[in-house]
CSV table of C-alpha atoms in Angstrom, one decimal:
chain,number,residue,atom,x,y,z
A,1,MET,CA,-49.1,22.0,45.7
A,2,SER,CA,-51.0,23.1,48.8
A,3,ASP,CA,-53.2,26.2,48.7
A,4,ASP,CA,-50.8,27.8,51.2
A,5,PHE,CA,-47.9,27.2,48.9
A,6,ASP,CA,-49.8,28.7,46.0
A,7,ARG,CA,-50.5,31.8,48.0
A,8,GLU,CA,-46.9,32.1,49.0
A,9,GLU,CA,-45.9,32.0,45.4
A,10,GLN,CA,-48.4,34.7,44.4
A,11,ALA,CA,-47.2,36.8,47.4
A,12,PHE,CA,-43.6,36.4,46.3
A,13,ARG,CA,-44.3,37.5,42.8
A,14,ASP,CA,-46.4,40.5,44.0
A,15,ALA,CA,-43.6,41.5,46.3
A,16,PHE,CA,-41.0,41.4,43.6
A,17,ARG,CA,-43.2,43.3,41.2
A,18,ARG,CA,-43.5,46.1,43.7
A,19,GLU,CA,-39.8,46.1,44.3
A,20,LEU,CA,-38.8,46.2,40.7
A,21,GLU,CA,-41.0,49.2,40.0
A,22,GLY,CA,-39.0,52.4,40.3
A,23,GLU,CA,-35.6,50.9,41.2
A,24,SER,CA,-32.6,52.6,39.8
A,25,PHE,CA,-29.0,53.0,40.8
A,26,ARG,CA,-26.5,55.4,42.3
A,27,PRO,CA,-22.6,55.2,42.4
A,28,LEU,CA,-21.2,52.9,45.0
A,29,ASP,CA,-18.5,54.7,47.1
A,30,PRO,CA,-15.4,52.5,47.5
A,31,ASP,CA,-15.6,52.8,51.3
A,32,GLU,CA,-19.3,52.2,51.3
A,33,ILE,CA,-18.9,48.9,49.5
A,34,ARG,CA,-17.5,47.4,52.6
A,35,THR,CA,-20.7,48.0,54.7
A,36,THR,CA,-23.6,48.8,52.4
A,37,VAL,CA,-26.3,46.3,51.7
A,38,GLY,CA,-28.1,47.8,48.8
A,39,PRO,CA,-31.3,46.4,47.3
A,40,VAL,CA,-30.7,44.0,44.5
A,41,ARG,CA,-32.9,44.2,41.5
A,42,ARG,CA,-31.0,41.9,39.2
A,43,LEU,CA,-32.3,38.3,38.9
A,44,SER,CA,-29.7,37.1,36.6
A,45,GLY,CA,-28.6,34.1,35.3
A,46,PRO,CA,-28.6,32.2,33.7
A,47,TRP,CA,-31.5,31.8,36.1
A,48,ALA,CA,-32.7,34.3,38.4
A,49,LYS,CA,-33.0,37.2,36.1
A,50,GLY,CA,-36.1,35.5,34.9
A,51,LEU,CA,-37.7,35.6,38.3
A,52,ALA,CA,-37.5,39.4,38.0
A,53,ALA,CA,-39.3,39.2,34.7
A,54,ALA,CA,-41.7,36.7,36.3
A,55,ALA,CA,-42.7,39.2,38.9
A,56,ALA,CA,-43.2,42.1,36.5
A,57,VAL,CA,-45.8,40.6,34.2
A,58,VAL,CA,-49.5,39.9,34.1
A,59,LEU,CA,-50.2,36.2,34.9
A,60,VAL,CA,-52.0,34.2,32.2
A,61,VAL,CA,-52.4,30.5,31.7
A,62,GLY,CA,-49.7,29.1,29.5
A,63,GLY,CA,-47.3,26.3,29.0
A,64,ALA,CA,-43.7,26.6,30.7
A,65,GLY,CA,-48.0,29.7,31.2
A,66,ILE,CA,-49.1,32.0,34.6
A,67,VAL,CA,-46.9,34.2,32.2
A,68,LEU,CA,-44.0,34.1,34.5
A,69,PRO,CA,-41.0,34.5,32.1
A,70,ARG,CA,-38.1,33.0,34.0
A,71,LEU,CA,-35.9,31.8,31.4
A,72,LEU,CA,-32.5,31.0,30.1
A,73,GLY,CA,-30.7,34.1,31.3
A,74,SER,CA,-33.7,36.2,30.6
A,75,GLY,CA,-36.9,34.8,31.9
A,76,SER,CA,-39.3,32.0,31.5
A,77,THR,CA,-42.7,31.0,32.5
A,78,ALA,CA,-44.6,28.8,34.9
A,79,THR,CA,-47.9,27.2,34.2
A,80,GLY,CA,-51.1,28.6,35.6
A,81,SER,CA,-51.6,25.6,37.7
A,82,MET,CA,-48.2,24.0,38.2
A,83,ALA,CA,-48.1,20.2,38.2
A,84,ALA,CA,-47.1,18.5,41.4
A,85,ALA,CA,-43.9,16.5,41.4
A,86,PRO,CA,-44.0,12.9,40.5
A,87,GLY,CA,-45.5,10.5,43.0
A,88,PRO,CA,-43.9,8.9,46.0
A,89,GLU,CA,-42.7,5.9,44.1
A,90,ALA,CA,-40.1,8.2,42.4
A,91,ALA,CA,-39.0,9.9,45.6
A,92,GLY,CA,-35.2,10.0,46.1
A,93,GLY,CA,-34.2,10.2,42.4
A,94,ILE,CA,-35.0,11.3,38.9
A,95,ALA,CA,-38.2,9.9,37.6
A,96,VAL,CA,-40.5,10.3,34.6
A,97,ASN,CA,-43.1,13.1,34.8
A,98,ASP,CA,-46.4,11.4,35.7
A,99,ALA,CA,-48.0,12.3,32.4
A,100,ALA,CA,-45.1,10.9,30.3
A,101,SER,CA,-43.4,7.7,29.2
A,102,ALA,CA,-40.6,7.0,26.8
A,103,GLU,CA,-43.2,5.8,24.3
A,104,SER,CA,-45.6,8.6,24.9
A,105,PRO,CA,-44.3,12.1,24.1
A,106,VAL,CA,-45.3,15.0,26.4
A,107,PRO,CA,-47.2,17.7,24.5
A,108,SER,CA,-45.7,21.2,24.9
A,109,ALA,CA,-47.4,24.6,25.1
A,110,ALA,CA,-46.2,25.2,21.5
A,111,GLY,CA,-48.0,22.2,20.1
A,112,SER,CA,-44.8,20.2,19.5
A,113,SER,CA,-43.6,17.5,21.8
A,114,ALA,CA,-40.8,16.7,24.2
A,115,ASN,CA,-40.0,13.1,24.8
A,116,ALA,CA,-39.6,11.8,28.4
A,117,THR,CA,-37.0,9.3,29.4
A,118,LYS,CA,-37.0,6.6,32.1
A,119,GLU,CA,-33.7,7.5,33.4
A,120,ARG,CA,-33.1,6.9,37.1
A,121,SER,CA,-30.3,8.4,39.3
A,122,THR,CA,-28.3,6.8,42.0
A,123,GLY,CA,-30.3,8.9,44.5
A,124,TRP,CA,-30.1,12.1,46.4
A,125,VAL,CA,-27.9,12.5,49.5
A,126,GLU,CA,-28.9,15.0,52.2
A,127,THR,CA,-25.7,16.8,53.0
A,128,ALA,CA,-24.1,17.5,56.3
A,129,ALA,CA,-25.8,20.4,58.1
A,130,SER,CA,-25.1,23.7,56.5
A,131,PRO,CA,-23.8,26.6,58.5
A,132,LEU,CA,-26.2,28.9,56.7
A,133,SER,CA,-29.6,29.9,58.1
A,134,PRO,CA,-32.8,29.0,56.1
A,135,ARG,CA,-33.3,31.3,53.1
A,136,ILE,CA,-34.5,31.7,49.6
A,137,LEU,CA,-32.8,33.0,46.4
A,138,ALA,CA,-29.2,32.5,47.5
A,139,SER,CA,-26.6,32.7,44.8
A,140,GLY,CA,-25.1,29.3,43.8
A,141,ALA,CA,-22.0,28.3,41.7
A,142,TRP,CA,-19.4,25.7,41.2
A,143,ALA,CA,-15.7,26.5,41.3
A,144,ASP,CA,-12.4,25.0,42.3
A,145,GLY,CA,-14.0,21.6,43.2
A,146,ARG,CA,-16.6,23.1,45.6
A,147,PHE,CA,-20.1,24.6,45.5
A,148,TYR,CA,-20.4,28.2,46.7
A,149,VAL,CA,-23.7,29.5,48.2
A,150,VAL,CA,-23.8,33.2,49.0
A,151,GLY,CA,-26.4,35.6,50.3
A,152,GLY,CA,-30.1,35.1,49.8
A,153,ARG,CA,-33.1,36.4,51.7
A,154,GLY,CA,-34.1,35.4,55.2
A,155,LEU,CA,-37.0,36.1,57.6
A,156,PRO,CA,-37.0,39.3,59.6
A,157,SER,CA,-38.0,39.2,63.2
A,158,GLY,CA,-41.6,39.7,64.1
A,159,CYS,CA,-43.0,39.1,60.6
A,160,THR,CA,-46.6,37.9,60.6
A,161,GLY,CA,-47.0,37.0,57.0
A,162,THR,CA,-46.1,33.8,55.1
A,163,ALA,CA,-42.5,32.8,54.8
A,164,VAL,CA,-42.2,34.1,51.2
A,165,GLU,CA,-44.0,37.4,52.0
A,166,CYS,CA,-41.6,38.0,54.9
A,167,ALA,CA,-38.4,37.1,53.0
A,168,ALA,CA,-39.2,38.9,49.7
A,169,GLY,CA,-38.1,42.4,50.8
A,170,THR,CA,-34.6,43.6,50.0
A,171,ALA,CA,-34.2,44.6,53.7
A,172,ASN,CA,-33.9,40.9,54.3
A,173,ASP,CA,-30.8,40.4,52.1
A,174,LEU,CA,-28.1,38.2,53.7
A,175,LEU,CA,-24.4,38.6,53.2
A,176,ASP,CA,-23.0,35.3,54.6
A,177,GLY,CA,-22.0,32.3,52.6
A,178,ALA,CA,-20.5,28.8,52.7
A,179,SER,CA,-18.9,26.4,50.3
A,180,TYR,CA,-19.7,22.7,50.1
A,181,ASP,CA,-17.3,19.9,49.1
A,182,PRO,CA,-19.4,16.9,47.9
A,183,SER,CA,-16.4,14.5,48.0
A,184,SER,CA,-16.0,14.9,51.7
A,185,ASP,CA,-19.6,16.1,52.6
A,186,THR,CA,-18.2,19.1,54.4
A,187,TRP,CA,-19.3,22.8,54.6
A,188,GLN,CA,-16.9,25.7,55.2
A,189,THR,CA,-18.1,29.2,56.1
A,190,LEU,CA,-17.0,32.2,53.9
A,191,PRO,CA,-16.3,35.8,54.8
A,192,ASP,CA,-19.4,38.0,54.3
A,193,ALA,CA,-19.9,39.5,50.9
A,194,PRO,CA,-19.3,43.3,50.8
A,195,VAL,CA,-22.7,43.9,49.2
A,196,ALA,CA,-25.8,41.8,48.6
A,197,VAL,CA,-25.5,39.4,45.7
A,198,SER,CA,-28.7,37.5,46.2
A,199,GLN,CA,-30.6,36.0,43.3
A,200,GLN,CA,-27.7,36.0,40.8
A,201,ALA,CA,-25.3,33.4,39.7
A,202,PRO,CA,-21.7,34.7,39.3
A,203,ALA,CA,-19.5,34.4,36.2
A,204,VAL,CA,-16.8,31.9,37.2
A,205,VAL,CA,-13.4,32.5,35.7
A,206,GLY,CA,-10.6,30.3,37.0
A,207,LEU,CA,-10.6,30.5,40.8
A,208,ARG,CA,-12.7,33.7,40.9
A,209,LEU,CA,-16.4,34.3,41.1
A,210,TYR,CA,-17.6,37.7,39.6
A,211,TYR,CA,-20.9,39.0,40.9
A,212,VAL,CA,-22.7,42.1,39.7
A,213,ALA,CA,-23.7,44.2,42.6
A,214,GLU,CA,-26.5,46.6,41.9
A,215,GLY,CA,-28.1,49.2,44.1
A,216,THR,CA,-30.3,52.2,44.4
A,217,ALA,CA,-31.1,55.3,42.5
A,218,ASP,CA,-27.6,56.7,42.4
A,219,GLN,CA,-25.7,53.5,42.3
A,220,PRO,CA,-24.5,52.1,39.0
A,221,GLN,CA,-23.5,48.6,38.4
A,222,ARG,CA,-20.4,47.5,40.2
A,223,VAL,CA,-18.6,44.1,40.3
A,224,VAL,CA,-17.5,42.3,43.4
A,225,VAL,CA,-15.1,39.3,43.2
A,226,PHE,CA,-14.6,36.3,45.5
A,227,ASP,CA,-11.2,34.7,45.1
A,228,THR,CA,-11.6,31.0,46.2
A,229,ALA,CA,-7.8,30.6,46.6
A,230,THR,CA,-7.5,33.4,49.2
A,231,SER,CA,-11.1,33.3,50.4
A,232,ALA,CA,-11.2,37.1,50.1
A,233,TRP,CA,-13.6,39.6,48.5
A,234,ALA,CA,-12.5,42.5,46.3
A,235,SER,CA,-14.2,44.9,43.9
A,236,ILE,CA,-13.4,46.0,40.4
A,237,ASP,CA,-14.7,48.8,38.2
A,238,SER,CA,-18.0,48.5,36.5
A,239,PRO,CA,-17.9,47.7,32.8
A,240,GLY,CA,-20.2,50.7,32.3
A,241,ASN,CA,-22.6,49.1,29.8
A,242,GLY,CA,-25.2,47.6,32.2
A,243,GLY,CA,-24.5,44.2,30.8
A,244,ASP,CA,-24.4,40.6,31.9
A,245,LEU,CA,-21.2,39.0,32.9
A,246,VAL,CA,-20.1,36.0,30.9
A,247,ALA,CA,-17.1,33.7,31.6
A,248,ALA,CA,-15.4,33.5,28.3
A,249,GLY,CA,-12.9,30.8,28.8
A,250,ASP,CA,-10.2,32.3,31.0
A,251,ARG,CA,-11.5,35.8,30.4
A,252,LEU,CA,-14.5,37.9,31.5
A,253,VAL,CA,-16.9,39.7,29.1
A,254,SER,CA,-19.8,42.1,29.8
A,255,VAL,CA,-22.4,41.6,27.2
A,256,SER,CA,-24.4,44.8,26.8
A,257,ALA,CA,-28.3,44.8,26.7
A,258,ASN,CA,-28.3,46.9,23.5
A,259,SER,CA,-26.0,47.0,20.5
A,260,SER,CA,-25.7,50.8,20.9
A,261,ASP,CA,-23.5,50.1,24.0
A,262,PRO,CA,-20.2,48.2,23.4
A,263,ASP,CA,-19.5,44.7,24.8
A,264,ARG,CA,-16.4,44.9,27.1
A,265,LEU,CA,-13.5,42.6,27.9
A,266,PHE,CA,-11.9,42.6,31.4
A,267,ASP,CA,-8.1,42.3,31.8
A,268,PRO,CA,-7.5,40.9,35.3
A,269,ALA,CA,-3.8,41.8,35.1
A,270,SER,CA,-4.4,45.6,34.7
A,271,GLY,CA,-7.9,45.6,36.3
A,272,THR,CA,-9.3,47.5,33.3
A,273,TRP,CA,-12.1,47.0,30.7
A,274,SER,CA,-11.7,47.5,26.9
A,275,ASP,CA,-14.3,47.6,24.2
A,276,LEU,CA,-14.9,44.7,21.9
A,277,PRO,CA,-15.8,45.1,18.2
A,278,ALA,CA,-19.3,46.4,17.6
A,279,ASP,CA,-22.1,44.0,16.9
A,280,LEU,CA,-22.9,43.7,13.2
A,281,TRP,CA,-26.6,44.1,14.1
A,282,LYS,CA,-27.0,47.8,14.9
A,283,ASP,CA,-30.6,47.8,16.3
A,284,ALA,CA,-30.2,44.7,18.6
A,285,THR,CA,-32.0,44.7,21.9
A,286,GLY,CA,-32.4,42.3,24.8
A,287,ARG,CA,-29.0,41.0,24.1
A,288,SER,CA,-27.8,38.0,26.1
A,289,GLY,CA,-24.6,36.1,26.0
A,290,THR,CA,-22.9,32.7,26.7
A,291,TRP,CA,-19.7,31.0,25.9
A,292,ALA,CA,-19.7,27.9,23.6
A,293,ASP,CA,-17.2,26.2,21.3
A,294,GLY,CA,-14.5,28.7,22.2
A,295,ARG,CA,-16.6,31.7,21.1
A,296,LEU,CA,-18.8,34.3,22.6
A,297,VAL,CA,-22.4,33.6,21.6
A,298,VAL,CA,-24.9,36.5,21.6
A,299,ALA,CA,-28.7,36.3,21.0
A,300,ALA,CA,-30.7,39.4,20.5
A,301,SER,CA,-33.9,40.7,18.8
A,302,PRO,CA,-34.2,43.7,16.4
A,303,THR,CA,-36.1,46.7,17.8
A,304,GLY,CA,-39.9,46.1,17.3
A,305,SER,CA,-39.6,42.5,16.2
A,306,SER,CA,-42.2,39.9,17.0
A,307,GLY,CA,-40.2,37.1,18.5
A,308,ARG,CA,-37.4,37.1,15.9
A,309,VAL,CA,-34.1,36.2,17.4
A,310,ARG,CA,-30.7,36.4,15.7
A,311,VAL,CA,-27.7,34.5,17.2
A,312,GLU,CA,-24.1,35.6,16.4
A,313,THR,CA,-20.7,34.5,17.5
A,314,LEU,CA,-17.6,36.7,18.2
A,315,ASP,CA,-14.1,35.3,17.9
A,316,LEU,CA,-12.2,37.2,20.7
A,317,GLU,CA,-8.9,36.6,19.0
A,318,SER,CA,-9.7,37.9,15.6
A,319,GLY,CA,-12.5,40.3,16.6
A,320,THR,CA,-14.8,38.8,13.9
A,321,TRP,CA,-18.5,38.5,14.3
A,322,ARG,CA,-20.4,35.8,12.4
A,323,GLU,CA,-24.1,34.9,12.2
A,324,LEU,CA,-24.8,31.5,13.7
A,325,ALA,CA,-28.5,31.1,13.4
A,326,GLU,CA,-31.9,32.9,13.2
A,327,GLY,CA,-35.3,31.8,14.4
A,328,LYS,CA,-38.2,32.7,16.6
A,329,ALA,CA,-38.3,32.6,20.4
A,330,PRO,CA,-40.3,34.5,23.0
A,331,LEU,CA,-37.2,35.8,24.8
A,332,THR,CA,-33.5,36.1,24.0
A,333,GLY,CA,-32.0,34.4,27.1
A,334,VAL,CA,-29.2,32.1,26.0
A,335,VAL,CA,-27.2,29.3,27.7
A,336,ALA,CA,-24.7,26.8,26.5
A,337,VAL,CA,-25.3,23.1,27.3
A,338,GLY,CA,-22.9,20.6,25.8
A,339,ASP,CA,-22.7,21.1,22.0
A,340,TYR,CA,-25.9,23.2,22.0
A,341,VAL,CA,-26.9,26.7,22.7
A,342,LEU,CA,-30.5,27.1,24.0
A,343,VAL,CA,-32.3,30.3,23.1
A,344,GLY,CA,-35.5,31.7,24.5
A,345,ASP,CA,-38.1,30.1,26.7
A,346,PRO,CA,-40.2,27.6,24.8
A,347,GLY,CA,-43.1,27.9,27.2
A,348,ALA,CA,-43.0,31.7,27.9
A,349,PHE,CA,-46.5,32.4,26.5
A,350,GLY,CA,-49.7,30.5,26.1
A,351,GLY,CA,-52.9,30.9,24.2
A,352,GLY,CA,-54.0,33.0,21.2
A,353,GLU,CA,-51.4,34.9,19.1
A,354,ALA,CA,-48.7,34.4,21.7
A,355,ALA,CA,-48.8,30.6,21.3
A,356,SER,CA,-46.9,30.9,18.0
A,357,LEU,CA,-43.9,32.2,19.9
A,358,ALA,CA,-44.0,29.5,22.6
A,359,VAL,CA,-41.0,27.7,21.3
A,360,GLY,CA,-37.3,28.2,21.7
A,361,GLY,CA,-34.2,27.5,19.6
A,362,ARG,CA,-31.9,24.5,20.2
A,363,ILE,CA,-28.8,25.4,18.1
A,364,ASP,CA,-26.1,22.9,17.3
A,365,VAL,CA,-23.0,25.2,17.6
A,366,ARG,CA,-21.1,23.0,15.2
A,367,THR,CA,-23.5,23.3,12.3
A,368,GLY,CA,-25.6,26.4,13.3
A,369,GLU,CA,-28.8,24.3,12.7
A,370,TRP,CA,-31.8,25.8,14.6
A,371,ARG,CA,-34.3,23.3,16.0
A,372,LYS,CA,-37.2,23.9,18.2
A,373,TRP,CA,-37.2,22.8,21.8
A,374,SER,CA,-40.3,22.5,24.0
A,375,VAL,CA,-41.2,22.1,27.6
A,376,PRO,CA,-43.5,19.4,28.7
A,377,GLU,CA,-47.0,20.6,29.5
A,378,GLY,CA,-47.6,21.1,33.3
A,379,SER,CA,-43.9,20.9,34.0
A,380,PRO,CA,-43.0,21.3,37.7
A,381,ASP,CA,-42.0,24.2,39.8
A,382,ALA,CA,-41.0,27.3,37.7
A,383,SER,CA,-39.6,29.0,40.8
A,384,TRP,CA,-36.6,26.7,40.5
A,385,GLY,CA,-33.6,28.3,38.9
A,386,GLN,CA,-31.6,26.8,36.1
A,387,THR,CA,-28.1,25.4,36.0
A,388,VAL,CA,-26.0,23.2,33.8
A,389,VAL,CA,-25.1,19.8,35.0
A,390,GLY,CA,-22.6,18.1,32.7
A,391,ASP,CA,-24.3,18.1,29.3
A,392,ARG,CA,-27.8,18.7,30.6
A,393,LEU,CA,-29.8,21.7,31.8
A,394,VAL,CA,-31.8,21.8,35.0
A,395,THR,CA,-34.8,24.1,34.8
A,396,ARG,CA,-38.3,24.0,36.5
A,397,GLY,CA,-37.3,21.0,38.5
A,398,LEU,CA,-36.6,19.0,35.3
A,399,PHE,CA,-33.5,17.7,33.5
A,400,TYR,CA,-33.3,18.6,29.8
A,401,ASP,CA,-30.9,16.7,27.5
A,402,PRO,CA,-30.6,18.9,24.3
A,403,ALA,CA,-28.7,16.2,22.4
A,404,HIS,CA,-31.8,14.0,22.4
A,405,ASP,CA,-34.5,16.6,23.2
A,406,THR,CA,-35.7,14.7,26.2
A,407,TRP,CA,-36.9,15.6,29.7
A,408,THR,CA,-36.8,13.7,33.0
A,409,GLY,CA,-38.5,14.6,36.2
A,410,LEU,CA,-36.4,15.7,39.2
A,411,VAL,CA,-37.8,14.6,42.5
A,412,LEU,CA,-36.4,15.6,45.9
A,413,PRO,CA,-36.4,13.0,48.7
A,414,GLY,CA,-39.8,12.5,50.1
A,415,SER,CA,-41.2,14.3,47.1
A,416,ARG,CA,-40.5,17.5,48.9
A,417,SER,CA,-41.7,20.7,47.2
A,418,LEU,CA,-39.5,23.8,47.5
A,419,PHE,CA,-40.1,27.2,46.2
A,420,ALA,CA,-37.2,29.4,45.0
A,421,PRO,CA,-34.3,27.2,46.2
A,422,THR,CA,-30.7,27.7,45.1
A,423,VAL,CA,-29.6,25.2,42.5
A,424,ALA,CA,-26.0,24.8,41.3
A,425,GLY,CA,-24.6,22.3,39.0
A,426,SER,CA,-21.1,20.8,38.5
A,427,PRO,CA,-19.9,18.4,35.8
A,428,ASP,CA,-20.7,15.6,38.2
A,429,GLY,CA,-23.7,16.6,40.3
A,430,LEU,CA,-26.4,18.9,41.5
A,431,LEU,CA,-26.7,20.9,44.7
A,432,VAL,CA,-30.1,22.1,45.9
A,433,PHE,CA,-30.2,24.4,49.0
A,434,GLY,CA,-32.8,26.3,50.9
A,435,GLY,CA,-36.1,27.5,49.5
A,436,ALA,CA,-39.6,27.9,50.9
A,437,ASP,CA,-41.1,24.8,52.3
A,438,GLY,CA,-44.8,25.4,52.9
A,439,ARG,CA,-45.1,28.2,55.4
A,440,ALA,CA,-41.4,28.1,56.5
A,441,LEU,CA,-37.9,28.6,54.9
A,442,SER,CA,-35.7,25.7,54.5
A,443,GLY,CA,-32.0,25.5,55.4
A,444,ASP,CA,-31.6,21.9,54.1
A,445,ALA,CA,-29.3,20.9,51.3
A,446,TYR,CA,-29.4,17.9,49.0
A,447,TYR,CA,-26.7,16.6,46.6
A,448,LEU,CA,-27.4,14.4,43.6
A,449,PRO,CA,-24.4,12.7,41.9
A,450,ILE,CA,-24.8,12.4,38.2
A,451,PRO,CA,-23.0,9.5,36.6
């Protein structure tokens, strides 16, 4: 990356660190929700929640280590000097990281290895022109056969700093959005969101996208909903537990951050929330949830633990909790990919005592077996979010296949380098939109079909 780009990254992190310090919430008046654009603290996920963590920590050299936790639903890290994308010969498709080959494993920050493959894609397609202005940190999702890109942060008028410095403030939150149909290469504008939903991916249940809208000192968590069938926004009551929203099959669950607060289930017919059975682990903190194998999967750590993570499942029908696996991971973010649940950020810390935690858990949901997973050393841009594409995870500008524990490089056309773009996956492809490109913001979008 260029020196300018590195400085923009640092400025972006500094700006978010300042923003996160001292933010709190106040109630959102029903009338106010139609017009208010409150500051958004949440960098959720599964991806952007980690960018918030990234901005709030001291930077140290590490493995996947500046410690910039930006991870699976919780935070993960970037390396102190991020590696550039693979060379021009790989432009326009997926390619092996420069340092890797199928015969030569890539060492991870944890001291284990992650094999690289020589997989190639059919190539990127630059989409038709988007109706959205250039921006960073827009929310991306796949639903009802289309990608949905909403919000983000743009450039204010008269700003004299770098693109990332100018766009980082909450005053620059955008409300507009658009959907993209890859089968016809067409974009369609959406009605503006009632509040800012930048930086977070929604929970998608059927034809509805559920976003957590957070605000200022007196504004508790509230949920806004976009119905793709009617192209209309609405709002529902907050679950009241400050949790993450998880699409649980055809239902919506709010997984609380601490076991002292109940997880809650939403009934769309009545528009009400109800408590789920209490977690068996009474002192769990940093709880994070996903949906896998027809069950709610929750990862958490005991209070005061040193990297210990316990993973449990809840059968929503019987209300029964069961332990799935236990291991060590630096963070408790969790995401389901194919037949696996990935826990923690395997490169969140580097050097000294923290290096022993620089691994994550790759859990087979059928057997409960906990295996380590590791990020290739010097992996590309940690400002990229993460998304699931078929049975693979996209994170840090890399594809990860948990079934084979392999990584492949992800290279945009022309080896273009983007900071904090929107990434959204579908069963058949990947959309990348916007981001900071050098000293400017990008409004370009690329689609990669995945066979």
